[in-house]
GROMACS .gro file of C-alpha atoms in nm:
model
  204
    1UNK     CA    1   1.463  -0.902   3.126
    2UNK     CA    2   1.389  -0.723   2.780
    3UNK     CA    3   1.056  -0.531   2.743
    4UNK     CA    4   0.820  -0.770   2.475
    5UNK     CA    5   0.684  -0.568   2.219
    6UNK     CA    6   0.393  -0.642   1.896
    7UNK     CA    7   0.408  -0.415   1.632
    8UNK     CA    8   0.097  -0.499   1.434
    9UNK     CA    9   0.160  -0.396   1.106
   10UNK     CA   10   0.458  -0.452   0.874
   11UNK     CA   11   0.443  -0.126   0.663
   12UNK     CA   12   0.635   0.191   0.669
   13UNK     CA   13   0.502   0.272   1.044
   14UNK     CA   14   0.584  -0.050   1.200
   15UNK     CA   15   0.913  -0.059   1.070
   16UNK     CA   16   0.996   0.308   1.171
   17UNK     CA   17   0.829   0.198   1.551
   18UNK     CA   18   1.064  -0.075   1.537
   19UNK     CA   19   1.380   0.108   1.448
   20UNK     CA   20   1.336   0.397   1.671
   21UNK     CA   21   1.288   0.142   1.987
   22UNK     CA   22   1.587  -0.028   1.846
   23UNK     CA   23   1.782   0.338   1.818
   24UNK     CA   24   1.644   0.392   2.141
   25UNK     CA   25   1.893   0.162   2.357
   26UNK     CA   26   1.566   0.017   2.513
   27UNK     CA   27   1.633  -0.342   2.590
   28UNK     CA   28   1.376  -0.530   2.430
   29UNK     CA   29   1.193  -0.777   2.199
   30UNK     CA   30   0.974  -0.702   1.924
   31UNK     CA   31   0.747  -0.941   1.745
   32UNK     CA   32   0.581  -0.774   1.417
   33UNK     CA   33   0.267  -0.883   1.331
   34UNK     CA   34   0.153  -0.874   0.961
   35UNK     CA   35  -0.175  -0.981   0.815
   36UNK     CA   36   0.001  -1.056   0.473
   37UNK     CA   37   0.255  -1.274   0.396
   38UNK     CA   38   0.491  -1.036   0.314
   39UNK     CA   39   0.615  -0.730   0.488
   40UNK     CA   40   0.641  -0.410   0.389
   41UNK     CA   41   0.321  -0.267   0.330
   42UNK     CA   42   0.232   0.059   0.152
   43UNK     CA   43   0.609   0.015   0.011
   44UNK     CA   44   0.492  -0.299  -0.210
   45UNK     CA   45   0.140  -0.243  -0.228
   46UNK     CA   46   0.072   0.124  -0.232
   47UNK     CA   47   0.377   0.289  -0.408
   48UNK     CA   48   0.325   0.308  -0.799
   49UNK     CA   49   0.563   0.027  -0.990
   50UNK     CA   50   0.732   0.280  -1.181
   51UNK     CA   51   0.881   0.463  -0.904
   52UNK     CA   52   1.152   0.186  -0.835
   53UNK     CA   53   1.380   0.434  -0.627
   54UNK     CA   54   1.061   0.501  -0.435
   55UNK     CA   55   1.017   0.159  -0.323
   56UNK     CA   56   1.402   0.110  -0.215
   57UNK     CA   57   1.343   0.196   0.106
   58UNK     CA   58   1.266  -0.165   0.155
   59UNK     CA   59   1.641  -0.220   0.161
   60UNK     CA   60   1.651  -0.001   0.506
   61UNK     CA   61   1.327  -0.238   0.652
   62UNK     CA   62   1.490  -0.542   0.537
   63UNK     CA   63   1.848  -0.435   0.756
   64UNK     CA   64   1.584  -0.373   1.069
   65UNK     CA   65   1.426  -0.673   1.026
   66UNK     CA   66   1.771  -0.842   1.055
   67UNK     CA   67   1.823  -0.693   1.405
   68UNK     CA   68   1.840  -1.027   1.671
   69UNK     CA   69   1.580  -0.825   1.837
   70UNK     CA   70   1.297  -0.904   1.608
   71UNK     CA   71   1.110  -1.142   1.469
   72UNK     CA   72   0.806  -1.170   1.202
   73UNK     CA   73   0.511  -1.329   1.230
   74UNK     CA   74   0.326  -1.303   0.858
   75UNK     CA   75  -0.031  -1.433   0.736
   76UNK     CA   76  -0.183  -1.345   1.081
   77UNK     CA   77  -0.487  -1.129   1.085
   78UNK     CA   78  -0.613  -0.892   1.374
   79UNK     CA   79  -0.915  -1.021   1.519
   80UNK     CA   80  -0.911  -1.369   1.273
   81UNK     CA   81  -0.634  -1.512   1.423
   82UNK     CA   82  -0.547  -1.322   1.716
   83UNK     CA   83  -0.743  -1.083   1.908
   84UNK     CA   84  -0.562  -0.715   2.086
   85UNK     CA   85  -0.666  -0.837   2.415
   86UNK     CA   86  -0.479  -1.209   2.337
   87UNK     CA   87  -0.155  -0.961   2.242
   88UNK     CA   88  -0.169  -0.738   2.565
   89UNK     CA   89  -0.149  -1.143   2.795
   90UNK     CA   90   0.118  -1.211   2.614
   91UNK     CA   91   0.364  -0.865   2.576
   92UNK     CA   92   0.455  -0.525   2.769
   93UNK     CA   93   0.338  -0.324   2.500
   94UNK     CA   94   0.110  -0.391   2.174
   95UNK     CA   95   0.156  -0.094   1.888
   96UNK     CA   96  -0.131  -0.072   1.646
   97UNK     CA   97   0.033   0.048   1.308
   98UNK     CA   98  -0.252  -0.120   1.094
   99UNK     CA   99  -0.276   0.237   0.833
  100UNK     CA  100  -0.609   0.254   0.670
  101UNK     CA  101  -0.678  -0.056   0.409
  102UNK     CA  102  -1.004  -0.042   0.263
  103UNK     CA  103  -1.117   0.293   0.086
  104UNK     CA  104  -1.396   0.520   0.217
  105UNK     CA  105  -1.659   0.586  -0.004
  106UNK     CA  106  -1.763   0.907  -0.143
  107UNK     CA  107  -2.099   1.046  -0.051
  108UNK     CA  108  -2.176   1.172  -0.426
  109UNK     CA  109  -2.492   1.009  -0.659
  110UNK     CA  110  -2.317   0.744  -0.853
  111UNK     CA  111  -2.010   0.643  -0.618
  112UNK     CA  112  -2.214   0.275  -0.605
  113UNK     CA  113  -2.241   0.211  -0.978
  114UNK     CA  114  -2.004  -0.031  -1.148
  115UNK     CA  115  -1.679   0.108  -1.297
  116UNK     CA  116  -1.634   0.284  -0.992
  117UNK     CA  117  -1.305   0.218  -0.798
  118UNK     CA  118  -1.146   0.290  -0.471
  119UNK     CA  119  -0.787   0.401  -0.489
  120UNK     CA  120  -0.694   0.135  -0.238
  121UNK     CA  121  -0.895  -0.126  -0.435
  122UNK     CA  122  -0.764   0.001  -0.770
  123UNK     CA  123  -0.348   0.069  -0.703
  124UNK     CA  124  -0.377  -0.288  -0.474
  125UNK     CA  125  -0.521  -0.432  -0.807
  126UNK     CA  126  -0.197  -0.325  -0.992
  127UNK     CA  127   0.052  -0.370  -0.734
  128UNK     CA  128  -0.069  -0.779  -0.697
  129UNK     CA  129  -0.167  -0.694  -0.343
  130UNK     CA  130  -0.332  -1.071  -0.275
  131UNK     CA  131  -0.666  -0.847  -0.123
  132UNK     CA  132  -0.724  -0.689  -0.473
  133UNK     CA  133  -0.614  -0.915  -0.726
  134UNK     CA  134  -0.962  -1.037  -0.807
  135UNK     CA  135  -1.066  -0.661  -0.878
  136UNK     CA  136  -1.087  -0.698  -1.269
  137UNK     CA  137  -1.159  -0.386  -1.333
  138UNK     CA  138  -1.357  -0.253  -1.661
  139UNK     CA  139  -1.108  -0.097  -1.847
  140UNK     CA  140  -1.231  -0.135  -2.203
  141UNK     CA  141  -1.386   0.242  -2.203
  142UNK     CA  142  -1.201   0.527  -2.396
  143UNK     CA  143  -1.215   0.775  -2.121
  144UNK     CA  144  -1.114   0.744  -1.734
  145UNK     CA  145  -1.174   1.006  -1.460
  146UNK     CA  146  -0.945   0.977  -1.124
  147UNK     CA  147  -1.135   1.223  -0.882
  148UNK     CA  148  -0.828   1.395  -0.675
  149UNK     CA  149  -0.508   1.547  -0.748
  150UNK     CA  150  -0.289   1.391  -0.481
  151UNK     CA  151   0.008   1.162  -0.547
  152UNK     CA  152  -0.214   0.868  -0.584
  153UNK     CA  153  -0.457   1.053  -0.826
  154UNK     CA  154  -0.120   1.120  -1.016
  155UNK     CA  155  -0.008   0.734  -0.974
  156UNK     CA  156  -0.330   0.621  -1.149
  157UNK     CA  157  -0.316   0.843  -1.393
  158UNK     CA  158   0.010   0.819  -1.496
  159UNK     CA  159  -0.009   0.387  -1.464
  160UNK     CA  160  -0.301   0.448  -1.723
  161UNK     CA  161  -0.120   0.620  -1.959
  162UNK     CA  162   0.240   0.476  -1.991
  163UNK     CA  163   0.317   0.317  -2.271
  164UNK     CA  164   0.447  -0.088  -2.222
  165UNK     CA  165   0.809   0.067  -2.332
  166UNK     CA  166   0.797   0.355  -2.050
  167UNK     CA  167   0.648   0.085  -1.776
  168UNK     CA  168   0.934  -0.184  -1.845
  169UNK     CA  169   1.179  -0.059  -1.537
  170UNK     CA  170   0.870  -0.130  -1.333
  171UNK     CA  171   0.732  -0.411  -1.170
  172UNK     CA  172   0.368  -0.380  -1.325
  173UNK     CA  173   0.222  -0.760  -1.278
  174UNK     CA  174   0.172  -0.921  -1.621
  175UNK     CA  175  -0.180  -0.932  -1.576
  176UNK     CA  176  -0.256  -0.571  -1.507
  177UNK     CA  177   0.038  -0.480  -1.775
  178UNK     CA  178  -0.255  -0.676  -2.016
  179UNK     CA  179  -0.531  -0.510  -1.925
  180UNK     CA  180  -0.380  -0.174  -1.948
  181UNK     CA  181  -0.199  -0.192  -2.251
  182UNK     CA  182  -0.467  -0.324  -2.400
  183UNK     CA  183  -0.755  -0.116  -2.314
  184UNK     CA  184  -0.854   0.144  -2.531
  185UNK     CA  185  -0.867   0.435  -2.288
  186UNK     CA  186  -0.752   0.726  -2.466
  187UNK     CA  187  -0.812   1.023  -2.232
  188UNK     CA  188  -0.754   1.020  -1.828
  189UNK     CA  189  -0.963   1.327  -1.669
  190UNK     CA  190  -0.809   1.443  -1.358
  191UNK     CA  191  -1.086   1.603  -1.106
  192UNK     CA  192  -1.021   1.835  -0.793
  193UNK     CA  193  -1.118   2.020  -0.535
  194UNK     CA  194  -0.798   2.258  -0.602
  195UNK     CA  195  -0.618   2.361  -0.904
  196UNK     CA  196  -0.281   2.283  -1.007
  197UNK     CA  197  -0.098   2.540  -0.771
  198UNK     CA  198  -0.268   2.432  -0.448
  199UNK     CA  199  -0.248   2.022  -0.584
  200UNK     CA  200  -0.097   1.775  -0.315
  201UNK     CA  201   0.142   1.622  -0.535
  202UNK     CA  202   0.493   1.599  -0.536
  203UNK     CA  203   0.729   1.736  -0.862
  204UNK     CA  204   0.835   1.364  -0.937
   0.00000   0.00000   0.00000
């Protein structure tokens, strides 16, 4: 009798869970849980659309998700539609690989005022993540500020300043290609807690 397993969550975590158990020998079944639609998480909804070769990894998650072992379940939400204790009547094991979707808040005056944006809010807004869609961000301003030097402070920055020519490999959503392109913002400030040297960004 295989071992029934829920992955909840269909991003980069789940599908690594799923192909080590797989790798594993470990007879068993694995249902993946997604809130979206779509699998695939972070990969189509967090990775910047100009970094195509980023995003290929999908290919490898689509081959797992092919295994006879597994099956998705999409468009069902923790706690909406199905609660942990519901999952842990119904399998052997329940793996939580939800990631963190909403963006925390920074405790500095002003983080409340409008034209302020989350990075989760923001990069969901230009990746056509259905949560962030809506966003319509201001973007008629001359200036922009992205507080961090990470690889998503670099991601926004860079999305801002590409030209339509440079972001036509990409898979920018027409909409958001619209309201880039045609906002006026001429300078992108990048603010951080460490200088270039120490910055959390990779060469790419």
């Amino acid at each position: 009798m295989p071992v029934a397993i829920a992955i909840v969550g269909a991003g980069p975590a789940g599908f690594y869970t799923a192909a080590a158990l797989i790798k594993s020998g470990l007879a068993c079944r694995i249902d993946m849980i997604e809130a979206l639609p779509t699998p695939y998480g972070l990969i189509r909804g967090g990775v910047a659309p100009d970094h195509q070769s980023t995003k290929g990894v999908s290919r490898s998650f689509a081959k797992i998700a092919e295994h006879e072992g597994i099956a998705y379940f999409g468009n069902v939400r923790l706690s909406t539609d199905v609660s942990v204790m519901d999952l842990r009547r119904i399998y052997d094991a329940v793996v939580l690989a939800l990631g963190a979707p909403v963006d925390r808040s920074l405790d500095i005056p002003g983080a409340d005022r409008p034209g302020v944006y989350g990075a989760a809010a923001f990069v969901g807004w230009y990746n056509a993540h259905p949560d962030f869609v809506d966003l319509d961000p201001d973007l008629g301003v001359e200036s922009a500020c992205v507080i961090g030097n990470g690889n998503v402070a670099i991601d926004v920055a860079r999305v801002l300043v590409k030209t339509p020519a440079e972001m036509a490999a990409s898979d920018l959503p027409p909409y958001a290609a619209r309201a880039i392109h045609g906002a006026p913002i001429r300078d992108v400030y990048l603010i951080g807690r460490r200088g270039p040297v120490e910055a959390k960004f990779t060469n790419k």
